[in-house]
Amino acid sequence: MKRLPIIAVAVLWSVQALAVEGNAKRGQTLFQNCMACHSLAADKNMTGPSLSGLWGRKAGTVPSFTRYSDALKSSGMVWDDQTLDKWLADPEHTIPGNTMTFRGIADAQQRADVLAYLKQATQPGNAQMAQQMPQMGGMMRTSVPNLKKLDAEDRVQSVGYCKDTYEVTTADGKKHKIWERNLRLKTDSSEDGPTKGAPALVPAGMMGDRADVIFSGPDEIGAFVKSNC
Ligand code: HEC
């Protein structure tokens, strides 16, 4: 009889520990779910804002990120262990009307793991280290590839258009014929984007039938793409 309370306390304690203790190593792997949209480097914004310096920051306040929803900006949320846990559990209902297209992480332990990792990795100056940490497999891209220095086979010289087909000529002399629905014309004006006058041909999609041509800015698109039937 005497031992019962001790067991009860021990069980309670371990349940509580499970709920709050995150494993940063497991969290790094789980952060793959975020990496397509979020960088940890300061002011490196992708689909979502950079997460650098996240703890203690008011939601929607990275000055260099220009695509925040009004919902997030006016949420009054300040990011800490509790608010981030709530947000990641159910983004849609935590801040209704936000534009993060991510379902959330239902498992409390997994959220604790991601947050344990993020708490370290989002500290200013830690991003470099975080991204150099060993990663599993070759699937993980921490960010978009830099397009400033391109091999001849990736450097676009001209883009012709006839009927339903784009013909992309690259600097190695090759001509790539691509169905118009399979080619996307994009721009990247950031430091990772291509040099002016040297757009990049980038394979896209899992099947190998799609491609992007990425220009340094929208003005270049008209200059490069010509109808030539
Ligand atoms: C498909 C892209 C996408 C994925 C995946 C994604 N996010 Fe986001 N995230 C966004 C966008 C876009 C916003 C801005 C939303 C808005 O303004 O309403 C955002 C906002 C945030 C914010 C608020 C930032 C701020 O400056 O206030 C945090 C924190 C965040 N995301 C964390 C995460 C984490 C952690 C993951 C992975 C578990 C993740 N996100 C997955 C796109 C994404």
PDB file of C-alpha atoms and ligand atoms in Angstrom:
ATOM      1  CA  MET A   1       0.000   0.000   0.000  1.00  0.00           C
ATOM      2  CA  LYS A   2       2.767   2.333   0.905  1.00  0.00           C
ATOM      3  CA  ARG A   3       4.419   2.040  -2.540  1.00  0.00           C
ATOM      4  CA  LEU A   4       1.407   3.021  -4.581  1.00  0.00           C
ATOM      5  CA  PRO A   5       1.790   6.790  -4.351  1.00  0.00           C
ATOM      6  CA  ILE A   6       5.432   6.536  -5.381  1.00  0.00           C
ATOM      7  CA  ILE A   7       4.520   4.595  -8.496  1.00  0.00           C
ATOM      8  CA  ALA A   8       1.760   7.078  -9.301  1.00  0.00           C
ATOM      9  CA  VAL A   9       4.177   9.971  -8.989  1.00  0.00           C
ATOM     10  CA  ALA A  10       6.746   8.195 -11.128  1.00  0.00           C
ATOM     11  CA  VAL A  11       4.204   7.505 -13.858  1.00  0.00           C
ATOM     12  CA  LEU A  12       2.971  11.087 -13.789  1.00  0.00           C
ATOM     13  CA  TRP A  13       6.491  12.406 -13.933  1.00  0.00           C
ATOM     14  CA  SER A  14       7.459  10.260 -16.910  1.00  0.00           C
ATOM     15  CA  VAL A  15       4.291  11.179 -18.822  1.00  0.00           C
ATOM     16  CA  GLN A  16       5.059  14.828 -18.261  1.00  0.00           C
ATOM     17  CA  ALA A  17       8.688  14.356 -19.297  1.00  0.00           C
ATOM     18  CA  LEU A  18       7.552  12.675 -22.495  1.00  0.00           C
ATOM     19  CA  ALA A  19       5.333  15.609 -23.346  1.00  0.00           C
ATOM     20  CA  VAL A  20       7.963  18.297 -22.957  1.00  0.00           C
ATOM     21  CA  GLU A  21      11.330  16.768 -23.749  1.00  0.00           C
ATOM     22  CA  GLY A  22      12.313  17.010 -27.366  1.00  0.00           C
ATOM     23  CA  ASN A  23      15.159  15.247 -29.117  1.00  0.00           C
ATOM     24  CA  ALA A  24      17.006  17.714 -31.349  1.00  0.00           C
ATOM     25  CA  LYS A  25      18.566  14.989 -33.486  1.00  0.00           C
ATOM     26  CA  ARG A  26      15.219  13.470 -34.360  1.00  0.00           C
ATOM     27  CA  GLY A  27      13.910  17.002 -34.774  1.00  0.00           C
ATOM     28  CA  GLN A  28      16.483  17.761 -37.436  1.00  0.00           C
ATOM     29  CA  THR A  29      15.170  14.898 -39.534  1.00  0.00           C
ATOM     30  CA  LEU A  30      11.595  16.069 -38.992  1.00  0.00           C
ATOM     31  CA  PHE A  31      12.597  19.564 -40.057  1.00  0.00           C
ATOM     32  CA  GLN A  32      12.753  18.183 -43.593  1.00  0.00           C
ATOM     33  CA  ASN A  33       9.011  18.788 -43.589  1.00  0.00           C
ATOM     34  CA  CYS A  34       9.713  22.485 -43.312  1.00  0.00           C
ATOM     35  CA  MET A  35      12.870  22.940 -45.381  1.00  0.00           C
ATOM     36  CA  ALA A  36      11.155  23.188 -48.732  1.00  0.00           C
ATOM     37  CA  CYS A  37       9.612  26.437 -47.507  1.00  0.00           C
ATOM     38  CA  HIS A  38      11.818  27.736 -44.669  1.00  0.00           C
ATOM     39  CA  SER A  39      15.486  28.550 -44.393  1.00  0.00           C
ATOM     40  CA  LEU A  40      17.340  29.032 -41.123  1.00  0.00           C
ATOM     41  CA  ALA A  41      19.701  31.631 -42.571  1.00  0.00           C
ATOM     42  CA  ALA A  42      18.833  35.219 -41.719  1.00  0.00           C
ATOM     43  CA  ASP A  43      16.770  36.980 -44.415  1.00  0.00           C
ATOM     44  CA  LYS A  44      16.862  33.971 -46.699  1.00  0.00           C
ATOM     45  CA  ASN A  45      13.180  33.771 -47.552  1.00  0.00           C
ATOM     46  CA  MET A  46      11.551  31.125 -49.698  1.00  0.00           C
ATOM     47  CA  THR A  47       7.861  30.231 -49.830  1.00  0.00           C
ATOM     48  CA  GLY A  48       7.854  31.040 -46.141  1.00  0.00           C
ATOM     49  CA  PRO A  49       9.913  33.505 -44.090  1.00  0.00           C
ATOM     50  CA  SER A  50      13.361  32.737 -42.696  1.00  0.00           C
ATOM     51  CA  LEU A  51      13.049  31.159 -39.265  1.00  0.00           C
ATOM     52  CA  SER A  52      16.311  32.670 -38.031  1.00  0.00           C
ATOM     53  CA  GLY A  53      15.895  34.351 -34.632  1.00  0.00           C
ATOM     54  CA  LEU A  54      12.420  32.891 -34.202  1.00  0.00           C
ATOM     55  CA  TRP A  55      12.200  32.638 -30.397  1.00  0.00           C
ATOM     56  CA  GLY A  56      10.835  35.806 -28.836  1.00  0.00           C
ATOM     57  CA  ARG A  57       9.869  37.287 -32.186  1.00  0.00           C
ATOM     58  CA  LYS A  58       6.409  38.653 -32.907  1.00  0.00           C
ATOM     59  CA  ALA A  59       4.613  36.689 -35.631  1.00  0.00           C
ATOM     60  CA  GLY A  60       4.777  38.166 -39.095  1.00  0.00           C
ATOM     61  CA  THR A  61       7.635  40.567 -38.493  1.00  0.00           C
ATOM     62  CA  VAL A  62      10.615  39.526 -40.628  1.00  0.00           C
ATOM     63  CA  PRO A  63      11.095  42.834 -42.516  1.00  0.00           C
ATOM     64  CA  SER A  64      12.604  41.226 -45.620  1.00  0.00           C
ATOM     65  CA  PHE A  65       9.657  38.832 -46.074  1.00  0.00           C
ATOM     66  CA  THR A  66       6.981  40.560 -48.160  1.00  0.00           C
ATOM     67  CA  ARG A  67       4.320  37.844 -48.422  1.00  0.00           C
ATOM     68  CA  TYR A  68       2.876  37.582 -44.895  1.00  0.00           C
ATOM     69  CA  SER A  69      -0.881  37.209 -44.640  1.00  0.00           C
ATOM     70  CA  ASP A  70      -2.803  39.874 -42.729  1.00  0.00           C
ATOM     71  CA  ALA A  71      -3.974  37.051 -40.486  1.00  0.00           C
ATOM     72  CA  LEU A  72      -0.466  36.184 -39.302  1.00  0.00           C
ATOM     73  CA  LYS A  73       0.641  39.814 -39.026  1.00  0.00           C
ATOM     74  CA  SER A  74      -2.333  40.790 -36.881  1.00  0.00           C
ATOM     75  CA  SER A  75      -2.354  37.610 -34.759  1.00  0.00           C
ATOM     76  CA  GLY A  76      -0.501  39.210 -31.845  1.00  0.00           C
ATOM     77  CA  MET A  77       1.335  35.905 -31.425  1.00  0.00           C
ATOM     78  CA  VAL A  78       4.832  35.952 -29.947  1.00  0.00           C
ATOM     79  CA  TRP A  79       6.836  32.825 -30.756  1.00  0.00           C
ATOM     80  CA  ASP A  80       7.966  30.705 -27.809  1.00  0.00           C
ATOM     81  CA  ASP A  81       7.851  27.005 -26.805  1.00  0.00           C
ATOM     82  CA  GLN A  82       4.106  27.125 -26.131  1.00  0.00           C
ATOM     83  CA  THR A  83       2.905  29.218 -29.071  1.00  0.00           C
ATOM     84  CA  LEU A  84       5.067  27.310 -31.545  1.00  0.00           C
ATOM     85  CA  ASP A  85       3.784  23.987 -30.233  1.00  0.00           C
ATOM     86  CA  LYS A  86       0.209  25.170 -30.718  1.00  0.00           C
ATOM     87  CA  TRP A  87       0.948  26.587 -34.186  1.00  0.00           C
ATOM     88  CA  LEU A  88       2.652  23.434 -35.414  1.00  0.00           C
ATOM     89  CA  ALA A  89      -0.088  21.187 -34.015  1.00  0.00           C
ATOM     90  CA  ASP A  90      -2.759  22.901 -36.085  1.00  0.00           C
ATOM     91  CA  PRO A  91      -1.702  25.961 -38.086  1.00  0.00           C
ATOM     92  CA  GLU A  92      -5.067  26.396 -39.771  1.00  0.00           C
ATOM     93  CA  HIS A  93      -7.075  26.753 -36.577  1.00  0.00           C
ATOM     94  CA  THR A  94      -4.412  28.436 -34.464  1.00  0.00           C
ATOM     95  CA  ILE A  95      -4.328  31.472 -36.767  1.00  0.00           C
ATOM     96  CA  PRO A  96      -7.326  31.263 -39.101  1.00  0.00           C
ATOM     97  CA  GLY A  97      -6.710  32.742 -42.533  1.00  0.00           C
ATOM     98  CA  ASN A  98      -2.933  32.237 -42.517  1.00  0.00           C
ATOM     99  CA  THR A  99      -1.339  31.114 -45.774  1.00  0.00           C
ATOM    100  CA  MET A 100       1.054  28.392 -44.590  1.00  0.00           C
ATOM    101  CA  THR A 101      -0.074  25.372 -46.611  1.00  0.00           C
ATOM    102  CA  PHE A 102       1.082  22.832 -44.064  1.00  0.00           C
ATOM    103  CA  ARG A 103      -1.267  20.459 -42.287  1.00  0.00           C
ATOM    104  CA  GLY A 104       0.659  20.456 -39.029  1.00  0.00           C
ATOM    105  CA  ILE A 105       2.256  17.760 -36.875  1.00  0.00           C
ATOM    106  CA  ALA A 106      -0.303  15.826 -34.816  1.00  0.00           C
ATOM    107  CA  ASP A 107       2.219  13.959 -32.647  1.00  0.00           C
ATOM    108  CA  ALA A 108       3.219  15.922 -29.526  1.00  0.00           C
ATOM    109  CA  GLN A 109       6.576  14.135 -29.255  1.00  0.00           C
ATOM    110  CA  GLN A 110       7.420  14.968 -32.866  1.00  0.00           C
ATOM    111  CA  ARG A 111       6.546  18.611 -32.292  1.00  0.00           C
ATOM    112  CA  ALA A 112       8.768  18.661 -29.214  1.00  0.00           C
ATOM    113  CA  ASP A 113      11.579  17.149 -31.303  1.00  0.00           C
ATOM    114  CA  VAL A 114      11.256  19.743 -34.078  1.00  0.00           C
ATOM    115  CA  LEU A 115      11.161  22.547 -31.538  1.00  0.00           C
ATOM    116  CA  ALA A 116      14.206  21.184 -29.684  1.00  0.00           C
ATOM    117  CA  TYR A 117      16.113  21.294 -32.964  1.00  0.00           C
ATOM    118  CA  LEU A 118      14.746  24.676 -34.044  1.00  0.00           C
ATOM    119  CA  LYS A 119      15.482  26.312 -30.720  1.00  0.00           C
ATOM    120  CA  GLN A 120      19.187  25.697 -31.299  1.00  0.00           C
ATOM    121  CA  ALA A 121      19.266  26.121 -35.042  1.00  0.00           C
ATOM    122  CA  THR A 122      17.312  29.385 -35.204  1.00  0.00           C
ATOM    123  CA  GLN A 123      19.638  31.235 -32.895  1.00  0.00           C
ATOM    124  CA  PRO A 124      21.353  33.916 -34.954  1.00  0.00           C
ATOM    125  CA  GLY A 125      24.666  32.585 -36.247  1.00  0.00           C
ATOM    126  CA  ASN A 126      23.690  28.942 -35.872  1.00  0.00           C
ATOM    127  CA  ALA A 127      22.141  28.471 -39.305  1.00  0.00           C
ATOM    128  CA  GLN A 128      25.452  27.713 -40.988  1.00  0.00           C
ATOM    129  CA  MET A 129      26.253  25.066 -38.446  1.00  0.00           C
ATOM    130  CA  ALA A 130      22.764  23.630 -38.593  1.00  0.00           C
ATOM    131  CA  GLN A 131      22.882  23.206 -42.339  1.00  0.00           C
ATOM    132  CA  GLN A 132      26.276  21.568 -42.277  1.00  0.00           C
ATOM    133  CA  MET A 133      25.207  18.951 -39.780  1.00  0.00           C
ATOM    134  CA  PRO A 134      25.231  15.502 -41.341  1.00  0.00           C
ATOM    135  CA  GLN A 135      22.010  14.656 -43.101  1.00  0.00           C
ATOM    136  CA  MET A 136      20.504  11.394 -44.163  1.00  0.00           C
ATOM    137  CA  GLY A 137      20.334  10.467 -47.805  1.00  0.00           C
ATOM    138  CA  GLY A 138      20.663  12.765 -50.759  1.00  0.00           C
ATOM    139  CA  MET A 139      17.061  13.931 -50.802  1.00  0.00           C
ATOM    140  CA  MET A 140      17.459  16.842 -48.479  1.00  0.00           C
ATOM    141  CA  ARG A 141      18.013  20.196 -50.066  1.00  0.00           C
ATOM    142  CA  THR A 142      18.291  22.879 -47.446  1.00  0.00           C
ATOM    143  CA  SER A 143      17.629  25.560 -50.029  1.00  0.00           C
ATOM    144  CA  VAL A 144      17.397  26.217 -53.728  1.00  0.00           C
ATOM    145  CA  PRO A 145      20.616  25.638 -55.696  1.00  0.00           C
ATOM    146  CA  ASN A 146      22.615  28.726 -56.593  1.00  0.00           C
ATOM    147  CA  LEU A 147      22.337  29.593 -60.284  1.00  0.00           C
ATOM    148  CA  LYS A 148      25.093  32.216 -60.591  1.00  0.00           C
ATOM    149  CA  LYS A 149      27.689  29.850 -62.033  1.00  0.00           C
ATOM    150  CA  LEU A 150      26.165  27.538 -64.586  1.00  0.00           C
ATOM    151  CA  ASP A 151      27.679  24.799 -66.706  1.00  0.00           C
ATOM    152  CA  ALA A 152      27.193  25.334 -70.436  1.00  0.00           C
ATOM    153  CA  GLU A 153      24.554  22.603 -70.502  1.00  0.00           C
ATOM    154  CA  ASP A 154      22.431  24.512 -67.990  1.00  0.00           C
ATOM    155  CA  ARG A 155      22.925  28.043 -69.411  1.00  0.00           C
ATOM    156  CA  VAL A 156      20.124  29.166 -71.681  1.00  0.00           C
ATOM    157  CA  GLN A 157      21.032  31.046 -74.842  1.00  0.00           C
ATOM    158  CA  SER A 158      17.661  31.320 -76.504  1.00  0.00           C
ATOM    159  CA  VAL A 159      14.104  30.119 -76.175  1.00  0.00           C
ATOM    160  CA  GLY A 160      12.119  29.616 -79.362  1.00  0.00           C
ATOM    161  CA  TYR A 161       8.421  28.926 -79.456  1.00  0.00           C
ATOM    162  CA  CYS A 162       6.442  27.215 -82.219  1.00  0.00           C
ATOM    163  CA  LYS A 163       2.973  25.668 -82.117  1.00  0.00           C
ATOM    164  CA  ASP A 164       2.862  23.929 -78.741  1.00  0.00           C
ATOM    165  CA  THR A 165       6.604  23.568 -78.226  1.00  0.00           C
ATOM    166  CA  TYR A 166       9.419  25.547 -76.661  1.00  0.00           C
ATOM    167  CA  GLU A 167      12.892  24.947 -78.029  1.00  0.00           C
ATOM    168  CA  VAL A 168      15.448  25.864 -75.393  1.00  0.00           C
ATOM    169  CA  THR A 169      18.998  26.210 -76.712  1.00  0.00           C
ATOM    170  CA  THR A 170      21.717  25.897 -74.091  1.00  0.00           C
ATOM    171  CA  ALA A 171      25.312  27.143 -74.240  1.00  0.00           C
ATOM    172  CA  ASP A 172      26.617  23.656 -75.079  1.00  0.00           C
ATOM    173  CA  GLY A 173      24.713  23.895 -78.364  1.00  0.00           C
ATOM    174  CA  LYS A 174      21.995  21.414 -77.406  1.00  0.00           C
ATOM    175  CA  LYS A 175      18.370  22.090 -78.294  1.00  0.00           C
ATOM    176  CA  HIS A 176      15.727  20.896 -75.872  1.00  0.00           C
ATOM    177  CA  LYS A 177      12.189  20.532 -77.195  1.00  0.00           C
ATOM    178  CA  ILE A 178       9.652  20.834 -74.408  1.00  0.00           C
ATOM    179  CA  TRP A 179       5.839  20.759 -74.551  1.00  0.00           C
ATOM    180  CA  GLU A 180       4.525  24.198 -73.525  1.00  0.00           C
ATOM    181  CA  ARG A 181       2.596  22.802 -70.543  1.00  0.00           C
ATOM    182  CA  ASN A 182       5.788  21.262 -69.202  1.00  0.00           C
ATOM    183  CA  LEU A 183       7.965  24.368 -69.236  1.00  0.00           C
ATOM    184  CA  ARG A 184       7.707  27.010 -66.575  1.00  0.00           C
ATOM    185  CA  LEU A 185       9.222  30.438 -66.895  1.00  0.00           C
ATOM    186  CA  LYS A 186      10.335  31.734 -63.511  1.00  0.00           C
ATOM    187  CA  THR A 187      12.399  34.564 -62.061  1.00  0.00           C
ATOM    188  CA  ASP A 188      14.855  34.662 -59.178  1.00  0.00           C
ATOM    189  CA  SER A 189      16.240  38.101 -58.348  1.00  0.00           C
ATOM    190  CA  SER A 190      18.019  36.926 -55.185  1.00  0.00           C
ATOM    191  CA  GLU A 191      21.714  36.229 -54.772  1.00  0.00           C
ATOM    192  CA  ASP A 192      20.942  32.617 -55.679  1.00  0.00           C
ATOM    193  CA  GLY A 193      19.302  33.612 -58.951  1.00  0.00           C
ATOM    194  CA  PRO A 194      21.040  33.513 -62.339  1.00  0.00           C
ATOM    195  CA  THR A 195      23.279  36.260 -63.695  1.00  0.00           C
ATOM    196  CA  LYS A 196      21.548  38.790 -65.925  1.00  0.00           C
ATOM    197  CA  GLY A 197      21.606  37.549 -69.500  1.00  0.00           C
ATOM    198  CA  ALA A 198      22.291  33.944 -68.497  1.00  0.00           C
ATOM    199  CA  PRO A 199      19.016  32.256 -67.529  1.00  0.00           C
ATOM    200  CA  ALA A 200      19.162  28.715 -66.180  1.00  0.00           C
ATOM    201  CA  LEU A 201      17.516  25.555 -67.477  1.00  0.00           C
ATOM    202  CA  VAL A 202      16.571  23.474 -64.430  1.00  0.00           C
ATOM    203  CA  PRO A 203      14.968  20.028 -64.585  1.00  0.00           C
ATOM    204  CA  ALA A 204      11.737  19.815 -62.622  1.00  0.00           C
ATOM    205  CA  GLY A 205       9.296  17.135 -61.594  1.00  0.00           C
ATOM    206  CA  MET A 206       9.875  13.490 -60.814  1.00  0.00           C
ATOM    207  CA  MET A 207       9.385  12.106 -64.312  1.00  0.00           C
ATOM    208  CA  GLY A 208      12.083  14.119 -66.050  1.00  0.00           C
ATOM    209  CA  ASP A 209       9.628  15.569 -68.550  1.00  0.00           C
ATOM    210  CA  ARG A 210       9.380  19.021 -67.032  1.00  0.00           C
ATOM    211  CA  ALA A 211      11.740  21.933 -66.780  1.00  0.00           C
ATOM    212  CA  ASP A 212      12.011  25.490 -65.522  1.00  0.00           C
ATOM    213  CA  VAL A 213      13.787  28.317 -67.220  1.00  0.00           C
ATOM    214  CA  ILE A 214      14.741  30.747 -64.479  1.00  0.00           C
ATOM    215  CA  PHE A 215      15.520  34.341 -65.451  1.00  0.00           C
ATOM    216  CA  SER A 216      17.145  37.062 -63.322  1.00  0.00           C
ATOM    217  CA  GLY A 217      14.035  39.223 -63.679  1.00  0.00           C
ATOM    218  CA  PRO A 218      10.761  39.556 -65.614  1.00  0.00           C
ATOM    219  CA  ASP A 219      12.198  41.984 -68.189  1.00  0.00           C
ATOM    220  CA  GLU A 220      14.398  39.223 -69.541  1.00  0.00           C
ATOM    221  CA  ILE A 221      11.547  36.895 -70.383  1.00  0.00           C
ATOM    222  CA  GLY A 222      10.332  38.958 -73.320  1.00  0.00           C
ATOM    223  CA  ALA A 223      13.874  39.442 -74.568  1.00  0.00           C
ATOM    224  CA  PHE A 224      14.647  35.711 -74.573  1.00  0.00           C
ATOM    225  CA  VAL A 225      11.434  34.037 -75.618  1.00  0.00           C
ATOM    226  CA  LYS A 226      10.705  34.441 -79.327  1.00  0.00           C
ATOM    227  CA  SER A 227       8.144  32.868 -81.607  1.00  0.00           C
ATOM    228  CA  ASN A 228      10.053  31.258 -84.481  1.00  0.00           C
ATOM    229  CA  CYS A 229       7.939  28.961 -86.591  1.00  0.00           C
TER     230      CYS A 229
HETATM  231  C1  HEC B   1       4.497  24.682 -48.106  1.00  0.00           C
HETATM  232  C2  HEC B   1       5.326  25.630 -47.424  1.00  0.00           C
HETATM  233  C3  HEC B   1       5.507  25.579 -45.934  1.00  0.00           C
HETATM  234  C4  HEC B   1       5.823  24.483 -45.152  1.00  0.00           C
HETATM  235  C5  HEC B   1       6.011  23.051 -45.595  1.00  0.00           C
HETATM  236  C6  HEC B   1       6.000  24.996 -43.819  1.00  0.00           C
HETATM  237  N1  HEC B   1       5.763  26.342 -43.779  1.00  0.00           N
HETATM  238 FE1  HEC B   1       5.866  27.550 -42.154  1.00  0.00          FE
HETATM  239  N2  HEC B   1       5.211  29.115 -43.261  1.00  0.00           N
HETATM  240  C7  HEC B   1       4.937  29.096 -44.612  1.00  0.00           C
HETATM  241  C8  HEC B   1       4.370  30.360 -45.012  1.00  0.00           C
HETATM  242  C9  HEC B   1       3.941  30.754 -46.421  1.00  0.00           C
HETATM  243  C10 HEC B   1       4.311  31.158 -43.854  1.00  0.00           C
HETATM  244  C11 HEC B   1       3.709  32.561 -43.739  1.00  0.00           C
HETATM  245  C12 HEC B   1       2.216  32.366 -43.474  1.00  0.00           C
HETATM  246  C13 HEC B   1       1.397  33.617 -43.414  1.00  0.00           C
HETATM  247  O1  HEC B   1       1.917  34.732 -43.613  1.00  0.00           O
HETATM  248  O2  HEC B   1       0.181  33.485 -43.163  1.00  0.00           O
HETATM  249  C14 HEC B   1       4.857  30.350 -42.762  1.00  0.00           C
HETATM  250  C15 HEC B   1       5.004  30.773 -41.445  1.00  0.00           C
HETATM  251  C16 HEC B   1       5.648  30.064 -40.467  1.00  0.00           C
HETATM  252  C17 HEC B   1       5.969  30.582 -39.159  1.00  0.00           C
HETATM  253  C18 HEC B   1       5.733  31.990 -38.667  1.00  0.00           C
HETATM  254  C19 HEC B   1       6.978  32.817 -39.011  1.00  0.00           C
HETATM  255  C20 HEC B   1       6.932  34.284 -38.637  1.00  0.00           C
HETATM  256  O3  HEC B   1       7.832  35.006 -39.088  1.00  0.00           O
HETATM  257  O4  HEC B   1       6.010  34.704 -37.918  1.00  0.00           O
HETATM  258  C21 HEC B   1       6.611  29.582 -38.484  1.00  0.00           C
HETATM  259  C22 HEC B   1       7.157  29.637 -37.073  1.00  0.00           C
HETATM  260  C23 HEC B   1       6.662  28.435 -39.365  1.00  0.00           C
HETATM  261  N3  HEC B   1       6.064  28.769 -40.543  1.00  0.00           N
HETATM  262  C24 HEC B   1       7.248  27.235 -39.022  1.00  0.00           C
HETATM  263  C25 HEC B   1       7.195  26.093 -39.843  1.00  0.00           C
HETATM  264  C26 HEC B   1       7.718  24.811 -39.460  1.00  0.00           C
HETATM  265  C27 HEC B   1       8.475  24.525 -38.165  1.00  0.00           C
HETATM  266  C28 HEC B   1       7.422  23.946 -40.470  1.00  0.00           C
HETATM  267  C29 HEC B   1       7.696  22.456 -40.539  1.00  0.00           C
HETATM  268  C30 HEC B   1       7.240  21.657 -39.443  1.00  0.00           C
HETATM  269  C31 HEC B   1       6.768  24.716 -41.514  1.00  0.00           C
HETATM  270  N4  HEC B   1       6.638  26.002 -41.073  1.00  0.00           N
HETATM  271  C32 HEC B   1       6.351  24.207 -42.720  1.00  0.00           C
HETATM  272  C33 HEC B   1       5.168  28.019 -45.451  1.00  0.00           C
HETATM  273  C34 HEC B   1       5.463  26.741 -45.053  1.00  0.00           C
END
